[in-house]
Short mmCIF file of C-alpha atoms in Angstrom, two decimals:
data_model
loop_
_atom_site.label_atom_id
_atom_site.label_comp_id
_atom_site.label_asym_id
_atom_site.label_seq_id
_atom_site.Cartn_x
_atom_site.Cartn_y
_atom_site.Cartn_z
CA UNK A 1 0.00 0.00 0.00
CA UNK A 2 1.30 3.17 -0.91
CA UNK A 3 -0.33 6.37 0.46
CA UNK A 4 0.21 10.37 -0.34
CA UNK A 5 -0.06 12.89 2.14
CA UNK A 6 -0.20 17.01 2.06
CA UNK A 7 1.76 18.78 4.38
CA UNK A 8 -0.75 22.06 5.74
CA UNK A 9 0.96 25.64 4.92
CA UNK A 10 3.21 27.20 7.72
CA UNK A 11 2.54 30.41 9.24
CA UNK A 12 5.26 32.35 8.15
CA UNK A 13 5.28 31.49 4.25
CA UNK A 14 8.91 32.19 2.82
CA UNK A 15 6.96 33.53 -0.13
CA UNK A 16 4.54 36.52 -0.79
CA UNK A 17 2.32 34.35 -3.11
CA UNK A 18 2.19 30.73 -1.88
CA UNK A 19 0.91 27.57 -3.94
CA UNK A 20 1.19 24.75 -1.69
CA UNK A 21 1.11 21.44 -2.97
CA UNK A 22 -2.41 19.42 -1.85
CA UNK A 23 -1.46 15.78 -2.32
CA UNK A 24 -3.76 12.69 -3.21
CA UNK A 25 -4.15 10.06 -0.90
CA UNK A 26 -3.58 7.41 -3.41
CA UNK A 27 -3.40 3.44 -2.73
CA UNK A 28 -0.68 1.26 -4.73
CA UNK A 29 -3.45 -0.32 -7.21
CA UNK A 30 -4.05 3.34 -8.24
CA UNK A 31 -7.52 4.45 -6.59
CA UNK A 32 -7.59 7.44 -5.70
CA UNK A 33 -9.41 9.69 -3.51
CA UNK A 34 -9.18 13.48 -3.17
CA UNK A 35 -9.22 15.21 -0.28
CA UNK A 36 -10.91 18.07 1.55
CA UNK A 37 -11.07 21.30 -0.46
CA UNK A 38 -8.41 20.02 -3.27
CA UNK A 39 -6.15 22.37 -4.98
CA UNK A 40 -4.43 21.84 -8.48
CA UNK A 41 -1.02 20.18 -7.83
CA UNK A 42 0.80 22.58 -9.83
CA UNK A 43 4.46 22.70 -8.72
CA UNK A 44 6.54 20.51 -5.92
CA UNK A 45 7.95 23.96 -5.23
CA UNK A 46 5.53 27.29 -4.45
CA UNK A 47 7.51 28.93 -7.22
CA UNK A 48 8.98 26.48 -9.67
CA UNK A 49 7.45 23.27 -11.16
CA UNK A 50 8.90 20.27 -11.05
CA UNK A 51 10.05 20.60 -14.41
CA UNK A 52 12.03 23.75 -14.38
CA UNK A 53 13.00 23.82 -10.41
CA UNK A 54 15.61 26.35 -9.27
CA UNK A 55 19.25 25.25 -9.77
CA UNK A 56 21.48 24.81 -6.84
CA UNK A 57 23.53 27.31 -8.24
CA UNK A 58 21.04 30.40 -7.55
CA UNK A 59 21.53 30.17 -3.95
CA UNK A 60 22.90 33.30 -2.05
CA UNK A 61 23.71 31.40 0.98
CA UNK A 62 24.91 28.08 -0.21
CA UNK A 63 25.62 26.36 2.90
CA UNK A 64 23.56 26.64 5.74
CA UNK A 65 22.06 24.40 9.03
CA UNK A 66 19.22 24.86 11.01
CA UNK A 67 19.44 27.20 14.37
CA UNK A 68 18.92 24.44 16.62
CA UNK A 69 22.15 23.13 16.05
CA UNK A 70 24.05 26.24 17.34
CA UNK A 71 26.83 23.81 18.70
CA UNK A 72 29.12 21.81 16.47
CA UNK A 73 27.80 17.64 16.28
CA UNK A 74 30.06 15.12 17.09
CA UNK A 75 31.44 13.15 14.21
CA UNK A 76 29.09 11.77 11.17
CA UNK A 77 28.67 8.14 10.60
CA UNK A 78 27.55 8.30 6.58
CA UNK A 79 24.50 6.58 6.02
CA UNK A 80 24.49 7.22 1.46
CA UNK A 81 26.71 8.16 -1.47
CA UNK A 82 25.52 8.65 -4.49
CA UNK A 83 26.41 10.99 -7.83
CA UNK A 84 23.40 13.10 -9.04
CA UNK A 85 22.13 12.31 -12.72
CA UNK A 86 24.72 13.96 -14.98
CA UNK A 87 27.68 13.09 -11.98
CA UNK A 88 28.17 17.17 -11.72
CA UNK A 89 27.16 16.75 -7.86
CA UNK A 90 27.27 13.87 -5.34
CA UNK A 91 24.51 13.84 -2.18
CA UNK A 92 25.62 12.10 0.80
CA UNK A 93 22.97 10.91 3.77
CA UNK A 94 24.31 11.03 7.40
CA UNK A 95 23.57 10.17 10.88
CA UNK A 96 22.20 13.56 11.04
CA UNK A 97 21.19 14.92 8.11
CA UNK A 98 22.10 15.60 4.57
CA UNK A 99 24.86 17.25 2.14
CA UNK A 100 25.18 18.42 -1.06
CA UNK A 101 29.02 18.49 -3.17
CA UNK A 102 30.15 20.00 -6.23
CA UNK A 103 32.59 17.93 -7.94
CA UNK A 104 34.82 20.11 -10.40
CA UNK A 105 35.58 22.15 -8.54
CA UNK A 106 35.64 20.12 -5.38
CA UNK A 107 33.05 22.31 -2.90
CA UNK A 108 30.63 21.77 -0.08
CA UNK A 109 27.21 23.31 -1.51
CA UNK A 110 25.05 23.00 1.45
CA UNK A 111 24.07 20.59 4.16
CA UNK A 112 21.37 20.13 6.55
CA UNK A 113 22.02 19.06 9.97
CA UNK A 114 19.10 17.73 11.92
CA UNK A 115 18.72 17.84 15.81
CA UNK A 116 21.28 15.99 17.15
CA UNK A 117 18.98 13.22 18.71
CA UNK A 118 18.13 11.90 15.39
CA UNK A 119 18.23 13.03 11.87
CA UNK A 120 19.20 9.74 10.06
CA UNK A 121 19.10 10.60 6.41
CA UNK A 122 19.75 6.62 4.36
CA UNK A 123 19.14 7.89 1.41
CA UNK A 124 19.37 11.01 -1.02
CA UNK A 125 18.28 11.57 -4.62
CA UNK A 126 19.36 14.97 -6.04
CA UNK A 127 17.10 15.91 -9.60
CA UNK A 128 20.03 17.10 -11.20
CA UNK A 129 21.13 20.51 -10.01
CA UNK A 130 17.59 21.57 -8.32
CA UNK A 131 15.39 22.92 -5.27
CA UNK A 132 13.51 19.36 -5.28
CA UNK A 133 15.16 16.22 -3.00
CA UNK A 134 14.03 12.80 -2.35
CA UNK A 135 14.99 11.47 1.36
CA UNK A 136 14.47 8.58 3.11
CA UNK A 137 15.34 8.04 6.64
CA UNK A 138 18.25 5.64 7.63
CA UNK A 139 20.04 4.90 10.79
CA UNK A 140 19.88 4.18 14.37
CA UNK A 141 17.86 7.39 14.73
CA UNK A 142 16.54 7.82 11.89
CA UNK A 143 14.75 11.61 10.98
CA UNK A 144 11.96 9.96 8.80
CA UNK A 145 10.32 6.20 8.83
CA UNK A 146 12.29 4.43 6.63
CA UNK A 147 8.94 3.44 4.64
CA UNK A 148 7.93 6.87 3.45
CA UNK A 149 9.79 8.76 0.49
CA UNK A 150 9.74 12.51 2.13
CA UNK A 151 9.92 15.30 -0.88
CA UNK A 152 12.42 17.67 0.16
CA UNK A 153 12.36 21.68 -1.43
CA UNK A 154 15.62 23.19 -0.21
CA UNK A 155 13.86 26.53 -1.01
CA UNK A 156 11.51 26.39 2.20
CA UNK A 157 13.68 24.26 3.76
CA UNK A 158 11.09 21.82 4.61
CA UNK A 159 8.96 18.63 2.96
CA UNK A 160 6.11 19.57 0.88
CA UNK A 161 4.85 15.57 0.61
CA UNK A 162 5.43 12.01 1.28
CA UNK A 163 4.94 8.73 -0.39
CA UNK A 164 4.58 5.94 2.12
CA UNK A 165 4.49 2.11 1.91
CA UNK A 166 3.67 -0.71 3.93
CA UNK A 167 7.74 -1.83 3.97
CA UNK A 168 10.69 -0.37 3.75
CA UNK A 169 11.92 1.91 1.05
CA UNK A 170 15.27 0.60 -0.46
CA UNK A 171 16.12 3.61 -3.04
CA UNK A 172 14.61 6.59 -5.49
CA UNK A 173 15.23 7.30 -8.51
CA UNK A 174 14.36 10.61 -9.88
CA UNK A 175 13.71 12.18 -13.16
CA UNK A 176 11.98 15.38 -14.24
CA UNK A 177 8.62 14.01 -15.23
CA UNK A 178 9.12 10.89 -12.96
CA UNK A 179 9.54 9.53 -9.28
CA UNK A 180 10.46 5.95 -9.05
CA UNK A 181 10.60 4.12 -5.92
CA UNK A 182 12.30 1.12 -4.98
CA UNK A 183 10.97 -1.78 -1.96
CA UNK A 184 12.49 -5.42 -1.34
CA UNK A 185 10.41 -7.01 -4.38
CA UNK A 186 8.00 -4.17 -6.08
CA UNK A 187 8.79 -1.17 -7.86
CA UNK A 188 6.45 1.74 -8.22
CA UNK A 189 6.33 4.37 -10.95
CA UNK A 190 4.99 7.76 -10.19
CA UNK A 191 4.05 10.63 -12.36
CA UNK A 192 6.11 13.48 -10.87
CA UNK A 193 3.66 16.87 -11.79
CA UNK A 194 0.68 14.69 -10.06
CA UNK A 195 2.11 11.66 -8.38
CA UNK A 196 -0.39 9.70 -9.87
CA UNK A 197 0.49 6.02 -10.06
CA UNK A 198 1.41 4.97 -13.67
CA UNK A 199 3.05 1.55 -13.28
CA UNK A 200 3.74 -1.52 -10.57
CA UNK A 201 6.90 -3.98 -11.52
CA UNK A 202 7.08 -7.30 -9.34
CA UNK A 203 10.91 -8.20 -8.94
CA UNK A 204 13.17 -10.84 -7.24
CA UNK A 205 13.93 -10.08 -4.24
CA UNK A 206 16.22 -6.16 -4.03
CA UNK A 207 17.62 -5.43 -0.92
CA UNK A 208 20.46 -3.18 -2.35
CA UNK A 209 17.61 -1.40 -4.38
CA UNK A 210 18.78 -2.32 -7.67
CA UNK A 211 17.38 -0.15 -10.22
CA UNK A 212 18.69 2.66 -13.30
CA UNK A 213 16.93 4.85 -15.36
CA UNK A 214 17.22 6.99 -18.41
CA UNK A 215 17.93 10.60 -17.64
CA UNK A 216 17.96 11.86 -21.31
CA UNK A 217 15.35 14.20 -22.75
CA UNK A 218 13.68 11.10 -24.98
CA UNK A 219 11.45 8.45 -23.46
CA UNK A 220 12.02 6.77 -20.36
CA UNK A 221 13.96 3.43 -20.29
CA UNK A 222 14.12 1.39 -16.59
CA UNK A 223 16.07 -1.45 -15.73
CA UNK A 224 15.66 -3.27 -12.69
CA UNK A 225 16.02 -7.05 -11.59
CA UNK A 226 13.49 -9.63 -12.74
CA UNK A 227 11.74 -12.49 -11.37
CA UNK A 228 14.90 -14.83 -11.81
CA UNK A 229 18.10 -15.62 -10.28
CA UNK A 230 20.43 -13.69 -13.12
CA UNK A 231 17.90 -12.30 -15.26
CA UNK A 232 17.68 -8.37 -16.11
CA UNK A 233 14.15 -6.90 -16.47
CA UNK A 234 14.25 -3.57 -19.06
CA UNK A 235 10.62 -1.36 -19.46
CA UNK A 236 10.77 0.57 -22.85
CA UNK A 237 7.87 3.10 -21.90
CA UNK A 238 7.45 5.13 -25.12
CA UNK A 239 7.41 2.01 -27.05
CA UNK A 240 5.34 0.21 -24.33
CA UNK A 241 7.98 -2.74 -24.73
CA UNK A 242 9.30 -5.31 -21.87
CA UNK A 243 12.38 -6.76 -22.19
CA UNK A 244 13.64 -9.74 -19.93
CA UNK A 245 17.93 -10.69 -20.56
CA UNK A 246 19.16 -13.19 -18.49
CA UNK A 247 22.47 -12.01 -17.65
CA UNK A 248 24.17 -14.25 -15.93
CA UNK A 249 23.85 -17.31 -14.16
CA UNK A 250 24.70 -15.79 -10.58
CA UNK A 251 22.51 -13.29 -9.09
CA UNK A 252 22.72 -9.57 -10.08
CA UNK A 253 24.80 -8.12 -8.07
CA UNK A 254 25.40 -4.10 -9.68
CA UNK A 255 24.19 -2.12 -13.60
CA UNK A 256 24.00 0.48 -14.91
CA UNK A 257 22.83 2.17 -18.43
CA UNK A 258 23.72 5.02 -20.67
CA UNK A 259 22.21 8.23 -20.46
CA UNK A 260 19.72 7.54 -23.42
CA UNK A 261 18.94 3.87 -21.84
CA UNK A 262 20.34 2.35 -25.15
CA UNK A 263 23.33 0.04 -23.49
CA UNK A 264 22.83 -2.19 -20.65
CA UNK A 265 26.08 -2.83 -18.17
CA UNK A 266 25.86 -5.73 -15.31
CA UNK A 267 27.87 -7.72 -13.19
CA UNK A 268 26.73 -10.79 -11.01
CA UNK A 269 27.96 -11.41 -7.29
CA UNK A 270 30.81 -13.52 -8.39
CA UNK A 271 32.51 -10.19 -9.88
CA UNK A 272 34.38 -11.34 -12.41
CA UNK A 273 33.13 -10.44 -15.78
CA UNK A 274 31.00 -7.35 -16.66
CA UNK A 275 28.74 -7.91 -19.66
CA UNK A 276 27.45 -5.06 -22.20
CA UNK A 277 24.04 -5.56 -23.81
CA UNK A 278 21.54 -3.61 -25.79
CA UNK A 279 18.42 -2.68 -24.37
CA UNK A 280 16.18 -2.52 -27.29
CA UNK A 281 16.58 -6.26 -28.28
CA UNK A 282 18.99 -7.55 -25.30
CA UNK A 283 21.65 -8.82 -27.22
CA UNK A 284 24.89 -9.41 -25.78
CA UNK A 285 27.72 -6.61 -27.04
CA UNK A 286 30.81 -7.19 -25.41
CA UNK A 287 32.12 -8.54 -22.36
CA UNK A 288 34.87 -7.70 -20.17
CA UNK A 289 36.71 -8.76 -17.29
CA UNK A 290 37.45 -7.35 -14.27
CA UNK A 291 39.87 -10.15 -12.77
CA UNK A 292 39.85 -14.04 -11.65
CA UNK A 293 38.97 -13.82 -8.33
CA UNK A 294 35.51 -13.40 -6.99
CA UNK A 295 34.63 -9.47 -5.81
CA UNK A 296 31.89 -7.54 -5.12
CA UNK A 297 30.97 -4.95 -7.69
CA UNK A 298 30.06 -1.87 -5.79
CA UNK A 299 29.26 0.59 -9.18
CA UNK A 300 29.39 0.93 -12.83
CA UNK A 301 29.49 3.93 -14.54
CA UNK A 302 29.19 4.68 -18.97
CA UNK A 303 31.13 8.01 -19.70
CA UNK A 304 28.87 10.29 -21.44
CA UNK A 305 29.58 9.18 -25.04
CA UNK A 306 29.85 5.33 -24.27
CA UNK A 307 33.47 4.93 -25.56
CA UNK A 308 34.48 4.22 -21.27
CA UNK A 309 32.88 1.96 -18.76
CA UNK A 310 34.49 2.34 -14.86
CA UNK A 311 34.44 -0.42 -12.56
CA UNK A 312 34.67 -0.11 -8.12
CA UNK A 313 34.63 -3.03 -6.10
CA UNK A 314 35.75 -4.46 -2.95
CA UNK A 315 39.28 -5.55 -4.25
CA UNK A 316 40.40 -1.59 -3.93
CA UNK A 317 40.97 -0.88 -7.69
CA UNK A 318 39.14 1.03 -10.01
CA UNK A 319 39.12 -0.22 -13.61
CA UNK A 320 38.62 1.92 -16.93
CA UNK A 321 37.87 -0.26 -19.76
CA UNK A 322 37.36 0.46 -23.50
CA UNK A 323 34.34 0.15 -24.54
CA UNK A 324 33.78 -1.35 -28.51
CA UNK A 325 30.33 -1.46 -29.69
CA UNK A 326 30.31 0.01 -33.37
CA UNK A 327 28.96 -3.21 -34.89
CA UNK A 328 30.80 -2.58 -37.87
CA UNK A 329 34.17 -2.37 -36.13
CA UNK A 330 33.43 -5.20 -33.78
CA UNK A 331 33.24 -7.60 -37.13
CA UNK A 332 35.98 -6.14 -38.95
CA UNK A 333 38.18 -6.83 -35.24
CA UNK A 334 36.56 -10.22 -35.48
CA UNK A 335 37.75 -10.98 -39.06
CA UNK A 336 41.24 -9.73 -38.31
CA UNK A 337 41.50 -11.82 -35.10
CA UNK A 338 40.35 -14.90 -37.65
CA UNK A 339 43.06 -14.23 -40.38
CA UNK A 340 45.70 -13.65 -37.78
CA UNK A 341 45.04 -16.49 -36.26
CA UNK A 342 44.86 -18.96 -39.70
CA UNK A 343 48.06 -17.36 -40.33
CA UNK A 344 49.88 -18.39 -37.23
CA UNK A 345 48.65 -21.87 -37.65
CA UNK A 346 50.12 -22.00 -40.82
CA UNK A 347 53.70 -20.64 -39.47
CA UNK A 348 56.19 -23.18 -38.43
CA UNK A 349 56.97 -22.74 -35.16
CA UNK A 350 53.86 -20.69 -34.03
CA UNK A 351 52.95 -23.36 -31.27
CA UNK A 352 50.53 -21.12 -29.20
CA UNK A 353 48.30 -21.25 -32.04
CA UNK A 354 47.28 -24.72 -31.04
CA UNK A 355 46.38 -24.28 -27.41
CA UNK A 356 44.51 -20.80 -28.57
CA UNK A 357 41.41 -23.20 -28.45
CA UNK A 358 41.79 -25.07 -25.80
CA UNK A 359 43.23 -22.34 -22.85
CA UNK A 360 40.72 -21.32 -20.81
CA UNK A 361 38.45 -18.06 -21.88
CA UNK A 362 40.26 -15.87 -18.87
CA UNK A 363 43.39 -15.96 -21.27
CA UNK A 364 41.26 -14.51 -24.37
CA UNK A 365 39.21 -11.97 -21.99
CA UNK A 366 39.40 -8.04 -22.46
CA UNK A 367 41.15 -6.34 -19.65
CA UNK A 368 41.18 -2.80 -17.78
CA UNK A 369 42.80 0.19 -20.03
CA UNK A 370 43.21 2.13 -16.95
CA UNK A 371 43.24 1.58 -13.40
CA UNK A 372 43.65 3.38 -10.00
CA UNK A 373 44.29 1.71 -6.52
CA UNK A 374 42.56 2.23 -3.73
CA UNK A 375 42.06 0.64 0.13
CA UNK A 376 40.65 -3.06 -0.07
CA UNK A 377 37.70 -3.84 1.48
CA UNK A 378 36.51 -0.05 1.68
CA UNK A 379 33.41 0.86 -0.48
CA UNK A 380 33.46 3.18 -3.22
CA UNK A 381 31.60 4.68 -6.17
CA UNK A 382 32.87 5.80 -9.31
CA UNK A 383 31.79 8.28 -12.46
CA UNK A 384 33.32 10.13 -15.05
CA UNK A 385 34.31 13.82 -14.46
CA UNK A 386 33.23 16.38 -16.88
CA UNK A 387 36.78 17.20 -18.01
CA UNK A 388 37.79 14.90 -20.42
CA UNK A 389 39.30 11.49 -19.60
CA UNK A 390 38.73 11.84 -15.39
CA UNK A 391 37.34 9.83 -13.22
CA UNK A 392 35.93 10.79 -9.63
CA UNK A 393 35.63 8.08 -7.09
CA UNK A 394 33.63 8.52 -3.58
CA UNK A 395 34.59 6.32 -0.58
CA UNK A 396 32.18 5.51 2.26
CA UNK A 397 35.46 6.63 4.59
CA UNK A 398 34.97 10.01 3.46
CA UNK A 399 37.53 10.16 0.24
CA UNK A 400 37.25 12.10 -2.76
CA UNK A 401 39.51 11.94 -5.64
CA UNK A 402 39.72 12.91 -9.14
CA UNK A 403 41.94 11.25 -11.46
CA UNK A 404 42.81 11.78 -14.97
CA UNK A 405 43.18 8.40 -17.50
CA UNK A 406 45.67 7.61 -20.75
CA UNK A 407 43.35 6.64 -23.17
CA UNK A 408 46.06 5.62 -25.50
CA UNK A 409 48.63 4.07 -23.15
CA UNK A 410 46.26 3.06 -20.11
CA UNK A 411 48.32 1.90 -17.38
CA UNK A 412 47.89 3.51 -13.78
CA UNK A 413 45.56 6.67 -13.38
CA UNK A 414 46.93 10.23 -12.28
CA UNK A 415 45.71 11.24 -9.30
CA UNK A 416 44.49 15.26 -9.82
CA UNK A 417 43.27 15.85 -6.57
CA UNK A 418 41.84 14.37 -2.96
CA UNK A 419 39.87 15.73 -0.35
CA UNK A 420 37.78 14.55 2.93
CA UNK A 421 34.51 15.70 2.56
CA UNK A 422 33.54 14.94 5.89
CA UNK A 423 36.33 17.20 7.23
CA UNK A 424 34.96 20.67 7.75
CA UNK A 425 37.39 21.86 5.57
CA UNK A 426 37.60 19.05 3.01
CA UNK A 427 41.33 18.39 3.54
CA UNK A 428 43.13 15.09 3.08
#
């Protein structure tokens, strides 16, 4: 059961002409019922609608915390980490509140710090650069039930409406005509200028919260686990298309997709290999592998034009590989590879040749261009920086570095700069 609730107008109004938003109580099968004295449900924001909300950027007092915390809080526990859609920004959910990051250049953009009994944010989904937050509460002490989705505008400082569900939410996703939220084995689909219900998805079991969208101007593309061990569930919406892959034969451990939802990257709990597919019709592109050893894949992240994939897990490295998917090139590689190797079977003394087909596929497998080392066993996430060939990687200890890739020679990334972002003043 999901629900919808309005949140009654404060006394002092931080605007001269306020539009609050009046909420539908709304159950998860979609009936609806309105409530006393309705009002349109025109913006999430009294000034801005939800598809043109005010950028982080306008704010004349960037960083900021409520009075009641007049005295400094003893040391954060982090709670979330997660990039915002274009990976401009990164939001990170605390044992007492919230906090907003540029990253290039590096920068605290605001936080809010809860009372210090509570405030438990677990998780944090930034709508690009804008007023409008989604937070769920996590922790010991946490500031919201973790099975309501609060909508945050930064603007008033204050929720303007929930979502709530009978069990606990596991993530958002946000875009700008869409809210998407995630529990243990359902997926809802809300309409983000009404909240109206548009879609249920039954999954496996999700307690990570598996689940990507499509933050591109075109039609929306989501990918989230199916009802199998392995298999990949995609929802073409403008099309009105379903599309199961089954991925691999291990349970779904991590994916991610492009901006425009057209490729499909996953990796399974053993950690080995990451495979490449196409969303439209699911077929597999390329594959590539991370190492031999079992590891748990903590993100994946496309670059912007598809030509990079980056890889964080538990083994402390971060991998950059090169991504080929121009069909056309992929055949021509494939006919090369062919001649090449009738050629060294034909050449005395070429005695690899013969085991070519018989070594194991590990010895055949596409490897890492680029890498970067990092503390083992710590978790990180990774994306690609806006300058070209970078790489910023968050770590749940508080890291943040940006690194800078060879995309001809590969080899070992250049570190460009790190900071603590849980220090007050962000130093190493």
């Amino acid at each position: 059961m999901a629900t919808l609730s309005a949140y009654s107008s404060p006394a002092a109004w931080p605007n001269e002409n306020p539009n609050p938003a009046v909420l539908l109580q709304q159950s998860a099968t979609g009936e609806e019922q309105q409530l006393d004295n309705p009002q349109s449900y025109d913006s999430l924001s009294s000034t801005q609608s939800p598809s043109n909300p005010s950028p982080l950027t306008n704010y004349s007092s960037p960083i900021s915390s409520p009075p009641e915390s007049s005295s400094p809080l003893p040391s954060v526990a982090l709670l979330h980490l997660s990039f915002n859609q274009d990976s401009g920004c990164f939001a990170v959910g605390t044992d007492h509140g919230f906090r907003i990051y540029n990253c290039d250049p590096f920068r605290e953009i605001f936080r809010r710090d809860f009372d210090r009994r509570g405030g438990g944010i677990g998780a944090v989904e930034m709508l690009f650069r804008c007023n409008i937050l989604a937070l769920v509460g996590g922790g010991a002490d946490p500031q919201y039930p973790p099975n309501k989705v609060m909508i945050w505008d930064d603007h008033q400082s204050r929720c303007i409406g929930e979502l709530s569900f009978r069990s606990e939410v596991r993530s958002v996703k946000l875009r700008r005509d869409r809210i998407i939220v995630v529990l243990e084995q359902k997926i809802f689909v809300y309409n983000f200028s009404d909240l109206k219900l548009l879609h249920q998805i039954e999954t496996i079991a999700n307690p990570k919260g598996l689940c990507a969208v499509s933050h591109g101007a075109g039609s929306l593309v989501l990918v989230c686990p199916g009802l199998q061990k392995g298999q990949v569930r995609v929802e073409h919406y403008a099309s009105k298309r379903t599309k199961f892959i089954m991925a691999h034969d291990s349970r779904i451990a991590c994916f991610a997709i492009t901006q425009d939802g057209q490729l499909l990257a996953t990796s399974s709990t053993k950690g080995t290999l990451v495979r490449i597919f196409s969303t439209s019709d699911g077929s597999l592109l390329q594959e590539v592998r991370r190492g031999a050893d079992r590891a748990e894949i903590y993100s994946l992240a496309f670059s912007s034009t598809a030509q990079w994939l980056a890889v964080s897990s538990d083994k402390g490295t971060v991998h950059v590989f090169s991504l080929k998917l121009n069909p056309e090139a992929k055949m021509n590689d494939i006919s090369r590879t062919t001649t090449d190797s009738n050629h060294a079977a034909g050449s005395p003394g070429s005695s690899l040749s013969f085991f070519k087909g018989v070594l194991p596929k590990y010895f055949s497998s596409e490897w890492s261009v680029a890498q970067f080392r990092l503390l083992e066993g710590s978790q990180y996430v990774v994306a690609f920086g806006h300058q070209k060939n970078t790489v910023v990687i968050l770590g749940f200890d508080g890291s943040f570095y940006r690194c800078q890739f060879d995309p001809v020679n590969g080899g070992e990334m250049t570190q460009l700069e790190h900071h603590n972002f849980l220090k007050p003043d962000g130093s190493s």
